[in-house]
PDB file of C-alpha atoms and ligand atoms in Angstrom:
ATOM      1  CA  UNK A 851       0.000   0.000   0.000  1.00 80.00           C
ATOM      2  CA  UNK A 852       1.307   3.491  -0.782  1.00 90.00           C
ATOM      3  CA  UNK A 853       2.066   6.002   1.949  1.00 92.00           C
ATOM      4  CA  UNK A 854      -0.788   8.177   0.708  1.00 93.00           C
ATOM      5  CA  UNK A 855      -3.305   5.285   0.969  1.00 96.00           C
ATOM      6  CA  UNK A 856      -2.044   4.390   4.415  1.00 97.00           C
ATOM      7  CA  UNK A 857      -2.430   7.966   5.599  1.00 98.00           C
ATOM      8  CA  UNK A 858      -6.005   8.033   4.239  1.00 97.00           C
ATOM      9  CA  UNK A 859      -6.799   4.760   6.049  1.00 98.00           C
ATOM     10  CA  UNK A 860      -5.307   5.981   9.319  1.00 98.00           C
ATOM     11  CA  UNK A 861      -7.301   9.214   9.169  1.00 98.00           C
ATOM     12  CA  UNK A 862     -10.533   7.321   8.403  1.00 98.00           C
ATOM     13  CA  UNK A 863      -9.968   4.773  11.193  1.00 98.00           C
ATOM     14  CA  UNK A 864      -9.001   7.508  13.627  1.00 98.00           C
ATOM     15  CA  UNK A 865     -12.419   9.128  13.112  1.00 98.00           C
ATOM     16  CA  UNK A 866     -14.284   5.803  13.240  1.00 98.00           C
ATOM     17  CA  UNK A 867     -12.565   4.803  16.481  1.00 98.00           C
ATOM     18  CA  UNK A 868     -12.849   8.293  17.993  1.00 98.00           C
ATOM     19  CA  UNK A 869      -9.133   8.005  18.685  1.00 98.00           C
ATOM     20  CA  UNK A 870      -6.588  10.649  19.626  1.00 98.00           C
ATOM     21  CA  UNK A 871      -3.104  10.096  18.194  1.00 98.00           C
ATOM     22  CA  UNK A 872      -0.260  11.423  20.339  1.00 98.00           C
ATOM     23  CA  UNK A 873       3.216  11.349  18.805  1.00 98.00           C
ATOM     24  CA  UNK A 874       6.616  12.091  20.291  1.00 98.00           C
ATOM     25  CA  UNK A 875       8.849  14.653  18.552  1.00 98.00           C
ATOM     26  CA  UNK A 876      11.235  11.860  17.409  1.00 98.00           C
ATOM     27  CA  UNK A 877       8.562  10.028  15.392  1.00 98.00           C
ATOM     28  CA  UNK A 878       8.714   9.767  11.607  1.00 97.00           C
ATOM     29  CA  UNK A 879       7.297  12.743   9.605  1.00 96.00           C
ATOM     30  CA  UNK A 880       4.457  10.573   8.232  1.00 97.00           C
ATOM     31  CA  UNK A 881       3.385   9.765  11.800  1.00 98.00           C
ATOM     32  CA  UNK A 882       3.468  13.477  12.631  1.00 97.00           C
ATOM     33  CA  UNK A 883       1.281  14.057   9.570  1.00 97.00           C
ATOM     34  CA  UNK A 884      -1.598  12.062  11.109  1.00 98.00           C
ATOM     35  CA  UNK A 885      -1.054  12.949  14.777  1.00 98.00           C
ATOM     36  CA  UNK A 886      -3.348  15.199  16.816  1.00 98.00           C
ATOM     37  CA  UNK A 887      -0.721  16.060  19.407  1.00 98.00           C
ATOM     38  CA  UNK A 888       3.053  16.163  18.884  1.00 98.00           C
ATOM     39  CA  UNK A 889       5.385  16.934  21.743  1.00 97.00           C
ATOM     40  CA  UNK A 890       7.925  15.936  24.339  1.00 97.00           C
ATOM     41  CA  UNK A 891       7.246  13.493  27.182  1.00 97.00           C
ATOM     42  CA  UNK A 892       5.662  16.111  29.413  1.00 97.00           C
ATOM     43  CA  UNK A 893       3.466  17.567  26.678  1.00 97.00           C
ATOM     44  CA  UNK A 894       2.241  14.083  25.735  1.00 98.00           C
ATOM     45  CA  UNK A 895       1.524  13.202  29.374  1.00 98.00           C
ATOM     46  CA  UNK A 896      -0.486  16.405  29.878  1.00 98.00           C
ATOM     47  CA  UNK A 897      -2.440  15.881  26.649  1.00 98.00           C
ATOM     48  CA  UNK A 898      -3.188  12.247  27.553  1.00 98.00           C
ATOM     49  CA  UNK A 899      -4.367  13.244  31.023  1.00 98.00           C
ATOM     50  CA  UNK A 900      -6.983  15.685  29.726  1.00 98.00           C
ATOM     51  CA  UNK A 901      -8.061  13.643  26.679  1.00 98.00           C
ATOM     52  CA  UNK A 902     -11.758  12.795  26.430  1.00 98.00           C
ATOM     53  CA  UNK A 903     -11.518  10.462  23.410  1.00 98.00           C
ATOM     54  CA  UNK A 904     -12.171   6.793  24.275  1.00 98.00           C
ATOM     55  CA  UNK A 905      -8.987   5.605  22.514  1.00 98.00           C
ATOM     56  CA  UNK A 906      -5.504   7.094  22.924  1.00 98.00           C
ATOM     57  CA  UNK A 907      -2.835   5.869  20.500  1.00 98.00           C
ATOM     58  CA  UNK A 908       0.680   6.627  21.678  1.00 98.00           C
ATOM     59  CA  UNK A 909       3.240   6.845  18.898  1.00 98.00           C
ATOM     60  CA  UNK A 910       6.349   6.730  20.999  1.00 98.00           C
ATOM     61  CA  UNK A 911       7.866   4.210  23.374  1.00 98.00           C
ATOM     62  CA  UNK A 912       6.195   2.023  26.004  1.00 98.00           C
ATOM     63  CA  UNK A 913       6.803   4.193  29.074  1.00 98.00           C
ATOM     64  CA  UNK A 914       4.891   6.991  27.310  1.00 98.00           C
ATOM     65  CA  UNK A 915       1.903   4.680  26.784  1.00 98.00           C
ATOM     66  CA  UNK A 916       2.086   3.495  30.404  1.00 98.00           C
ATOM     67  CA  UNK A 917       2.128   7.118  31.546  1.00 98.00           C
ATOM     68  CA  UNK A 918      -0.968   7.876  29.455  1.00 98.00           C
ATOM     69  CA  UNK A 919      -2.804   4.920  30.997  1.00 98.00           C
ATOM     70  CA  UNK A 920      -1.792   5.870  34.548  1.00 98.00           C
ATOM     71  CA  UNK A 921      -2.978   9.458  34.082  1.00 98.00           C
ATOM     72  CA  UNK A 922      -6.191   8.566  32.266  1.00 98.00           C
ATOM     73  CA  UNK A 923      -7.051   4.976  33.247  1.00 97.00           C
ATOM     74  CA  UNK A 924     -10.583   4.979  31.799  1.00 97.00           C
ATOM     75  CA  UNK A 925      -9.290   5.267  28.217  1.00 98.00           C
ATOM     76  CA  UNK A 926      -8.140   2.440  25.994  1.00 98.00           C
ATOM     77  CA  UNK A 927      -4.423   3.143  25.522  1.00 98.00           C
ATOM     78  CA  UNK A 928      -2.734   1.574  22.504  1.00 98.00           C
ATOM     79  CA  UNK A 929       0.804   1.553  21.134  1.00 98.00           C
ATOM     80  CA  UNK A 930       1.237   0.490  17.487  1.00 98.00           C
ATOM     81  CA  UNK A 931       4.256  -1.684  18.300  1.00 98.00           C
ATOM     82  CA  UNK A 932       4.507  -3.268  21.741  1.00 98.00           C
ATOM     83  CA  UNK A 933       8.226  -3.850  21.181  1.00 98.00           C
ATOM     84  CA  UNK A 934       8.963  -0.124  21.166  1.00 98.00           C
ATOM     85  CA  UNK A 935      10.725   0.194  24.510  1.00 98.00           C
ATOM     86  CA  UNK A 936      13.410   2.450  25.946  1.00 97.00           C
ATOM     87  CA  UNK A 937      16.641   0.697  27.005  1.00 96.00           C
ATOM     88  CA  UNK A 938      17.315   3.507  29.472  1.00 96.00           C
ATOM     89  CA  UNK A 939      13.924   2.956  31.127  1.00 96.00           C
ATOM     90  CA  UNK A 940      14.342  -0.818  31.159  1.00 93.00           C
ATOM     91  CA  UNK A 941      17.669  -0.566  32.960  1.00 91.00           C
ATOM     92  CA  UNK A 942      16.068   0.422  36.263  1.00 95.00           C
ATOM     93  CA  UNK A 943      14.086  -1.901  38.540  1.00 95.00           C
ATOM     94  CA  UNK A 944      12.128  -1.162  41.732  1.00 96.00           C
ATOM     95  CA  UNK A 945      14.580  -3.410  43.636  1.00 96.00           C
ATOM     96  CA  UNK A 946      17.555  -1.252  42.644  1.00 95.00           C
ATOM     97  CA  UNK A 947      15.700   1.841  43.873  1.00 96.00           C
ATOM     98  CA  UNK A 948      14.670   0.224  47.167  1.00 97.00           C
ATOM     99  CA  UNK A 949      18.206  -1.077  47.761  1.00 96.00           C
ATOM    100  CA  UNK A 950      19.660   2.414  47.177  1.00 96.00           C
ATOM    101  CA  UNK A 951      17.060   3.901  49.507  1.00 97.00           C
ATOM    102  CA  UNK A 952      18.272   1.587  52.311  1.00 97.00           C
ATOM    103  CA  UNK A 953      21.648   3.357  52.170  1.00 97.00           C
ATOM    104  CA  UNK A 954      20.119   6.857  52.060  1.00 97.00           C
ATOM    105  CA  UNK A 955      16.994   6.670  54.245  1.00 97.00           C
ATOM    106  CA  UNK A 956      16.681  10.477  54.415  1.00 97.00           C
ATOM    107  CA  UNK A 957      16.704  10.931  50.663  1.00 98.00           C
ATOM    108  CA  UNK A 958      13.744  11.701  48.409  1.00 98.00           C
ATOM    109  CA  UNK A 959      13.465   9.523  45.300  1.00 98.00           C
ATOM    110  CA  UNK A 960      12.899  11.125  41.889  1.00 98.00           C
ATOM    111  CA  UNK A 961      12.715   8.948  38.791  1.00 98.00           C
ATOM    112  CA  UNK A 962      12.947  10.149  35.220  1.00 98.00           C
ATOM    113  CA  UNK A 963       9.726   9.636  33.236  1.00 98.00           C
ATOM    114  CA  UNK A 964      11.850   7.260  31.104  1.00 98.00           C
ATOM    115  CA  UNK A 965      11.239   4.477  33.625  1.00 97.00           C
ATOM    116  CA  UNK A 966       8.762   1.657  34.079  1.00 97.00           C
ATOM    117  CA  UNK A 967       5.476   2.144  35.908  1.00 98.00           C
ATOM    118  CA  UNK A 968       6.784  -0.191  38.637  1.00 98.00           C
ATOM    119  CA  UNK A 969       9.719   2.176  39.280  1.00 98.00           C
ATOM    120  CA  UNK A 970       7.442   5.204  39.326  1.00 98.00           C
ATOM    121  CA  UNK A 971       5.341   3.404  41.952  1.00 98.00           C
ATOM    122  CA  UNK A 972       8.231   3.303  44.454  1.00 98.00           C
ATOM    123  CA  UNK A 973       9.382   6.892  43.844  1.00 98.00           C
ATOM    124  CA  UNK A 974       8.302  10.136  45.504  1.00 98.00           C
ATOM    125  CA  UNK A 975       8.054  11.900  42.170  1.00 98.00           C
ATOM    126  CA  UNK A 976       8.618  11.568  38.470  1.00 98.00           C
ATOM    127  CA  UNK A 977      10.383  14.241  36.411  1.00 98.00           C
ATOM    128  CA  UNK A 978      10.961  14.900  32.727  1.00 98.00           C
ATOM    129  CA  UNK A 979      13.941  16.385  30.924  1.00 97.00           C
ATOM    130  CA  UNK A 980      12.145  19.743  30.978  1.00 96.00           C
ATOM    131  CA  UNK A 981      11.269  19.951  34.679  1.00 97.00           C
ATOM    132  CA  UNK A 982      13.912  17.807  36.434  1.00 98.00           C
ATOM    133  CA  UNK A 983      15.594  20.742  38.210  1.00 98.00           C
ATOM    134  CA  UNK A 984      12.262  22.195  39.355  1.00 98.00           C
ATOM    135  CA  UNK A 985      10.987  18.847  40.652  1.00 98.00           C
ATOM    136  CA  UNK A 986      14.159  17.981  42.552  1.00 98.00           C
ATOM    137  CA  UNK A 987      14.298  21.434  44.133  1.00 98.00           C
ATOM    138  CA  UNK A 988      10.672  21.093  45.274  1.00 98.00           C
ATOM    139  CA  UNK A 989      11.745  18.549  47.905  1.00 98.00           C
ATOM    140  CA  UNK A 990      13.041  19.812  51.273  1.00 98.00           C
ATOM    141  CA  UNK A 991      15.407  16.803  51.480  1.00 98.00           C
ATOM    142  CA  UNK A 992      19.069  17.663  50.864  1.00 98.00           C
ATOM    143  CA  UNK A 993      19.719  14.216  49.416  1.00 98.00           C
ATOM    144  CA  UNK A 994      17.791  13.076  46.351  1.00 98.00           C
ATOM    145  CA  UNK A 995      18.175   9.635  44.781  1.00 98.00           C
ATOM    146  CA  UNK A 996      17.860  10.053  41.033  1.00 98.00           C
ATOM    147  CA  UNK A 997      17.700   7.608  38.138  1.00 95.00           C
ATOM    148  CA  UNK A 998      17.972   5.951  35.756  1.00 96.00           C
ATOM    149  CA  UNK A 999      19.814   8.543  33.650  1.00 97.00           C
ATOM    150  CA  UNK A1000      23.205   9.443  35.138  1.00 96.00           C
ATOM    151  CA  UNK A1001      23.682  12.274  32.602  1.00 97.00           C
ATOM    152  CA  UNK A1002      20.421  13.919  33.622  1.00 98.00           C
ATOM    153  CA  UNK A1003      21.432  13.350  37.258  1.00 98.00           C
ATOM    154  CA  UNK A1004      24.696  15.238  36.708  1.00 97.00           C
ATOM    155  CA  UNK A1005      22.826  18.032  34.909  1.00 98.00           C
ATOM    156  CA  UNK A1006      20.478  18.417  37.905  1.00 98.00           C
ATOM    157  CA  UNK A1007      23.446  18.328  40.293  1.00 98.00           C
ATOM    158  CA  UNK A1008      25.205  21.142  38.427  1.00 97.00           C
ATOM    159  CA  UNK A1009      22.031  23.269  38.582  1.00 97.00           C
ATOM    160  CA  UNK A1010      21.436  22.559  42.282  1.00 98.00           C
ATOM    161  CA  UNK A1011      24.788  22.580  44.132  1.00 98.00           C
ATOM    162  CA  UNK A1012      22.960  22.835  47.475  1.00 98.00           C
ATOM    163  CA  UNK A1013      21.536  19.333  46.934  1.00 98.00           C
ATOM    164  CA  UNK A1014      23.324  16.008  47.006  1.00 98.00           C
ATOM    165  CA  UNK A1015      22.072  14.106  43.976  1.00 98.00           C
ATOM    166  CA  UNK A1016      22.647  10.396  44.398  1.00 97.00           C
ATOM    167  CA  UNK A1017      22.625   8.767  40.974  1.00 96.00           C
ATOM    168  CA  UNK A1018      21.280   5.224  41.057  1.00 91.00           C
ATOM    169  CA  UNK A1019      24.474   3.121  41.335  1.00 78.00           C
ATOM    170  CA  UNK A1020      25.813   1.755  38.050  1.00 70.00           C
ATOM    171  CA  UNK A1021      23.237   4.017  36.445  1.00 71.00           C
ATOM    172  CA  UNK A1022      22.238   4.024  32.834  1.00 91.00           C
ATOM    173  CA  UNK A1023      22.422   6.455  29.976  1.00 95.00           C
ATOM    174  CA  UNK A1024      20.786   6.810  26.579  1.00 97.00           C
ATOM    175  CA  UNK A1025      22.981   5.338  23.827  1.00 97.00           C
ATOM    176  CA  UNK A1026      21.534   7.811  21.301  1.00 98.00           C
ATOM    177  CA  UNK A1027      22.820  10.852  23.194  1.00 98.00           C
ATOM    178  CA  UNK A1028      26.271   9.275  23.561  1.00 96.00           C
ATOM    179  CA  UNK A1029      26.739   9.774  19.778  1.00 97.00           C
ATOM    180  CA  UNK A1030      27.661  13.435  20.298  1.00 97.00           C
ATOM    181  CA  UNK A1031      31.230  14.497  20.987  1.00 96.00           C
ATOM    182  CA  UNK A1032      32.725  17.740  22.300  1.00 96.00           C
ATOM    183  CA  UNK A1033      35.059  17.827  19.268  1.00 96.00           C
ATOM    184  CA  UNK A1034      32.117  17.876  16.831  1.00 94.00           C
ATOM    185  CA  UNK A1035      30.495  20.725  18.733  1.00 95.00           C
ATOM    186  CA  UNK A1036      33.655  22.806  18.854  1.00 94.00           C
ATOM    187  CA  UNK A1037      34.060  22.330  15.091  1.00 95.00           C
ATOM    188  CA  UNK A1038      30.447  23.133  14.224  1.00 95.00           C
ATOM    189  CA  UNK A1039      30.556  26.287  16.336  1.00 94.00           C
ATOM    190  CA  UNK A1040      33.268  27.689  14.055  1.00 95.00           C
ATOM    191  CA  UNK A1041      30.581  27.862  11.335  1.00 94.00           C
ATOM    192  CA  UNK A1042      28.508  30.236  13.478  1.00 94.00           C
ATOM    193  CA  UNK A1043      25.860  27.668  14.469  1.00 96.00           C
ATOM    194  CA  UNK A1044      24.467  27.737  17.998  1.00 97.00           C
ATOM    195  CA  UNK A1045      24.085  24.482  19.894  1.00 97.00           C
ATOM    196  CA  UNK A1046      21.107  23.030  21.765  1.00 98.00           C
ATOM    197  CA  UNK A1047      21.802  19.837  23.695  1.00 98.00           C
ATOM    198  CA  UNK A1048      19.348  17.506  25.381  1.00 98.00           C
ATOM    199  CA  UNK A1049      20.143  16.996  29.081  1.00 98.00           C
ATOM    200  CA  UNK A1050      20.607  13.264  28.361  1.00 98.00           C
ATOM    201  CA  UNK A1051      23.904  14.225  26.651  1.00 98.00           C
ATOM    202  CA  UNK A1052      27.055  13.644  28.692  1.00 97.00           C
ATOM    203  CA  UNK A1053      28.532  16.527  30.682  1.00 96.00           C
ATOM    204  CA  UNK A1054      31.487  17.050  28.302  1.00 96.00           C
ATOM    205  CA  UNK A1055      28.982  17.700  25.501  1.00 97.00           C
ATOM    206  CA  UNK A1056      26.570  19.827  27.533  1.00 97.00           C
ATOM    207  CA  UNK A1057      29.481  22.025  28.613  1.00 96.00           C
ATOM    208  CA  UNK A1058      29.854  23.328  25.037  1.00 96.00           C
ATOM    209  CA  UNK A1059      26.140  23.861  24.383  1.00 96.00           C
ATOM    210  CA  UNK A1060      24.518  27.304  24.228  1.00 97.00           C
ATOM    211  CA  UNK A1061      21.241  25.862  25.506  1.00 97.00           C
ATOM    212  CA  UNK A1062      20.212  22.669  27.276  1.00 97.00           C
ATOM    213  CA  UNK A1063      16.601  21.768  26.688  1.00 97.00           C
ATOM    214  CA  UNK A1064      13.918  19.110  26.419  1.00 97.00           C
ATOM    215  CA  UNK A1065      12.783  18.369  22.875  1.00 97.00           C
ATOM    216  CA  UNK A1066       9.676  20.522  23.422  1.00 97.00           C
ATOM    217  CA  UNK A1067      11.712  23.503  24.575  1.00 97.00           C
ATOM    218  CA  UNK A1068      14.085  23.065  21.620  1.00 97.00           C
ATOM    219  CA  UNK A1069      11.248  24.145  19.332  1.00 95.00           C
ATOM    220  CA  UNK A1070      10.851  27.453  21.195  1.00 94.00           C
ATOM    221  CA  UNK A1071      14.583  28.134  21.361  1.00 96.00           C
ATOM    222  CA  UNK A1072      15.153  27.337  17.681  1.00 95.00           C
ATOM    223  CA  UNK A1073      12.820  30.171  16.692  1.00 93.00           C
ATOM    224  CA  UNK A1074      15.263  32.698  18.199  1.00 94.00           C
ATOM    225  CA  UNK A1075      18.175  32.049  15.792  1.00 93.00           C
ATOM    226  CA  UNK A1076      19.078  31.053  12.253  1.00 92.00           C
ATOM    227  CA  UNK A1077      21.562  28.205  12.370  1.00 96.00           C
ATOM    228  CA  UNK A1078      21.525  25.365  14.878  1.00 98.00           C
ATOM    229  CA  UNK A1079      23.366  22.198  15.803  1.00 98.00           C
ATOM    230  CA  UNK A1080      20.919  19.913  17.584  1.00 98.00           C
ATOM    231  CA  UNK A1081      22.300  17.324  20.005  1.00 98.00           C
ATOM    232  CA  UNK A1082      19.479  14.833  20.294  1.00 98.00           C
ATOM    233  CA  UNK A1083      17.824  12.045  18.302  1.00 98.00           C
ATOM    234  CA  UNK A1084      17.957  12.818  14.579  1.00 97.00           C
ATOM    235  CA  UNK A1085      14.151  12.712  14.157  1.00 97.00           C
ATOM    236  CA  UNK A1086      14.117  16.025  15.997  1.00 97.00           C
ATOM    237  CA  UNK A1087      15.705  17.648  12.946  1.00 97.00           C
ATOM    238  CA  UNK A1088      12.659  16.727  10.834  1.00 95.00           C
ATOM    239  CA  UNK A1089      10.365  18.140  13.504  1.00 96.00           C
ATOM    240  CA  UNK A1090      12.311  21.395  13.593  1.00 97.00           C
ATOM    241  CA  UNK A1091      12.228  21.664   9.768  1.00 94.00           C
ATOM    242  CA  UNK A1092       8.430  21.165   9.940  1.00 91.00           C
ATOM    243  CA  UNK A1093       8.025  24.020  12.423  1.00 94.00           C
ATOM    244  CA  UNK A1094      10.830  26.392  11.440  1.00 94.00           C
ATOM    245  CA  UNK A1095      11.280  26.013   7.664  1.00 93.00           C
ATOM    246  CA  UNK A1096      13.378  29.192   7.394  1.00 92.00           C
ATOM    247  CA  UNK A1097      16.057  28.107   9.858  1.00 94.00           C
ATOM    248  CA  UNK A1098      18.942  25.726   9.323  1.00 96.00           C
ATOM    249  CA  UNK A1099      19.415  22.621  11.474  1.00 97.00           C
ATOM    250  CA  UNK A1100      22.147  20.066  11.534  1.00 96.00           C
ATOM    251  CA  UNK A1101      22.672  17.141  13.830  1.00 96.00           C
ATOM    252  CA  UNK A1102      24.183  13.682  13.894  1.00 96.00           C
ATOM    253  CA  UNK A1103      22.551  11.156  11.577  1.00 93.00           C
ATOM    254  CA  UNK A1104      23.948   8.299  13.676  1.00 96.00           C
ATOM    255  CA  UNK A1105      21.883   9.447  16.653  1.00 98.00           C
ATOM    256  CA  UNK A1106      18.891   7.235  15.928  1.00 98.00           C
ATOM    257  CA  UNK A1107      16.563   5.736  18.508  1.00 98.00           C
ATOM    258  CA  UNK A1108      15.775   2.327  17.015  1.00 98.00           C
ATOM    259  CA  UNK A1109      12.734   1.921  19.268  1.00 98.00           C
ATOM    260  CA  UNK A1110      11.135   5.226  18.279  1.00 98.00           C
ATOM    261  CA  UNK A1111      11.484   4.139  14.634  1.00 97.00           C
ATOM    262  CA  UNK A1112       9.565   0.896  15.315  1.00 98.00           C
ATOM    263  CA  UNK A1113       6.307   2.833  14.915  1.00 98.00           C
ATOM    264  CA  UNK A1114       5.344   2.829  11.235  1.00 98.00           C
ATOM    265  CA  UNK A1115       2.229   3.968   9.368  1.00 98.00           C
ATOM    266  CA  UNK A1116       1.401   0.341   8.577  1.00 98.00           C
ATOM    267  CA  UNK A1117       1.492  -0.578  12.271  1.00 98.00           C
ATOM    268  CA  UNK A1118      -0.494   2.498  13.235  1.00 98.00           C
ATOM    269  CA  UNK A1119      -3.168   1.549  10.701  1.00 98.00           C
ATOM    270  CA  UNK A1120      -3.303  -2.050  11.983  1.00 98.00           C
ATOM    271  CA  UNK A1121      -3.464  -0.850  15.590  1.00 98.00           C
ATOM    272  CA  UNK A1122      -6.441   1.420  14.836  1.00 98.00           C
ATOM    273  CA  UNK A1123      -8.168  -1.201  12.691  1.00 98.00           C
ATOM    274  CA  UNK A1124      -7.813  -4.061  15.216  1.00 98.00           C
ATOM    275  CA  UNK A1125      -7.586  -1.983  18.408  1.00 98.00           C
ATOM    276  CA  UNK A1126      -4.409  -3.946  19.110  1.00 98.00           C
ATOM    277  CA  UNK A1127      -1.380  -3.094  21.235  1.00 98.00           C
ATOM    278  CA  UNK A1128      -3.236  -2.392  24.484  1.00 98.00           C
ATOM    279  CA  UNK A1129      -1.076  -1.057  27.313  1.00 98.00           C
ATOM    280  CA  UNK A1130      -2.491  -1.549  30.789  1.00 97.00           C
ATOM    281  CA  UNK A1131      -0.661  -0.860  34.007  1.00 97.00           C
ATOM    282  CA  UNK A1132      -1.431  -3.528  36.645  1.00 96.00           C
ATOM    283  CA  UNK A1133      -3.766  -2.274  39.411  1.00 95.00           C
ATOM    284  CA  UNK A1134      -1.227  -2.971  42.188  1.00 95.00           C
ATOM    285  CA  UNK A1135       1.222  -0.552  40.572  1.00 97.00           C
ATOM    286  CA  UNK A1136      -1.281   2.011  39.357  1.00 98.00           C
ATOM    287  CA  UNK A1137      -1.927   3.943  42.590  1.00 97.00           C
ATOM    288  CA  UNK A1138       1.748   4.457  43.500  1.00 98.00           C
ATOM    289  CA  UNK A1139       2.770   5.381  39.961  1.00 98.00           C
ATOM    290  CA  UNK A1140      -0.108   7.808  39.684  1.00 98.00           C
ATOM    291  CA  UNK A1141       0.818   9.484  42.971  1.00 98.00           C
ATOM    292  CA  UNK A1142       4.384  10.104  41.706  1.00 98.00           C
ATOM    293  CA  UNK A1143       3.191  11.450  38.365  1.00 98.00           C
ATOM    294  CA  UNK A1144       0.530  13.654  39.950  1.00 98.00           C
ATOM    295  CA  UNK A1145       3.122  15.016  42.376  1.00 98.00           C
ATOM    296  CA  UNK A1146       5.226  16.092  39.396  1.00 98.00           C
ATOM    297  CA  UNK A1147       2.244  17.729  37.704  1.00 98.00           C
ATOM    298  CA  UNK A1148       1.303  19.573  40.899  1.00 97.00           C
ATOM    299  CA  UNK A1149       4.670  21.351  41.208  1.00 97.00           C
ATOM    300  CA  UNK A1150       4.192  24.932  39.937  1.00 95.00           C
TER     301      UNK A1150
HETATM  302  P1  13P B2615      11.847  14.665  25.890  1.00 56.29           P
HETATM  303  O1  13P B2615      10.860  14.587  26.999  1.00 56.29           O
HETATM  304  O2  13P B2615      12.775  15.848  26.018  1.00 56.29           O
HETATM  305  O3  13P B2615      11.173  14.631  24.564  1.00 56.29           O
HETATM  306  O4  13P B2615      12.813  13.420  25.988  1.00 56.29           O
HETATM  307  C1  13P B2615      12.356  12.111  25.829  1.00 56.29           C
HETATM  308  C2  13P B2615      13.402  11.194  25.443  1.00 56.29           C
HETATM  309  O5  13P B2615      13.226  10.002  25.453  1.00 56.29           O
HETATM  310  C3  13P B2615      14.668  11.766  25.048  1.00 56.29           C
HETATM  311  O6  13P B2615      15.482  10.775  24.586  1.00 56.29           O
HETATM  312 FE1  SF4 B2616      15.041   5.994  25.374  1.00 56.29          FE
HETATM  313 FE2  SF4 B2616      17.154   7.232  24.334  1.00 56.29          FE
HETATM  314 FE3  SF4 B2616      15.199   6.357  22.742  1.00 56.29          FE
HETATM  315 FE4  SF4 B2616      14.809   8.472  24.363  1.00 56.29          FE
HETATM  316  S1  SF4 B2616      16.213   8.338  22.644  1.00 56.29           S
HETATM  317  S2  SF4 B2616      13.408   6.755  24.040  1.00 56.29           S
HETATM  318  S3  SF4 B2616      16.026   7.845  26.154  1.00 56.29           S
HETATM  319  S4  SF4 B2616      16.570   5.086  24.008  1.00 56.29           S
END
């Protein structure tokens, strides 16, 4: 089937199913073309929470679909490919968090939204790349256990020297954001480009960036200049071209999230047609995970 036919089918099925399609910024342009909401993790979570449609289709990775179900449990939440996970999220388990907590009983626990629902259930709060500093600083505790991303943990630590951020031991990182090097940034800056880095980039990369931002915030920042080097997943370049056609964006074509690219138009069509790919968070995890997410959303 051609792309055009698939798009027509998806749009027809979306209406028939009364579905809302929410797509992450890293998704393919053809997925963006049929989506109702496009954004970063926080924007997708907020849109899912207030959605009134009976079916929410999450074009992203599994933790995003879990988050949608936790925040709006009466909806049918679908993901077009159940294999679309996040290796960073899968690294962390509730046992690792609870073991770390034994060593730091006074510490608050903040987990990145890129984590499983079971991890969210044993945390005090969730955070995203866009609000991590604000969420951590909302706790009176001096010590804050933070995971699974050690790069985001070090970013929060540098912004909040008064806190002791305790990265989850042997913590994880996102392989996509490890594709960027300080040397590349130094070179690209000689061309006059400004640099926006995602906080999942390592410290030696972030150090050279003009801005550090979530993918949602990158869109706002990009409007303020002409020529940009974007240190995040390469799908973000397409998104920025869509929104800012007069600006120039370069990035690293090796920075590809294989899981984000598992969502195709064909799978989206099948998912809407068969109502397949249901994501349901088990009831015993739901209440705790919801409390952590709602805490995050309550922080002004
Ligand atoms: P954002 O919330 O900034 O879109 O980040 C999500 C993510 O998975 C980055 O790799
Ligand atoms: Fe996970 Fe990295 Fe992919 Fe984001 S880019 S979903 S952190 S693997």
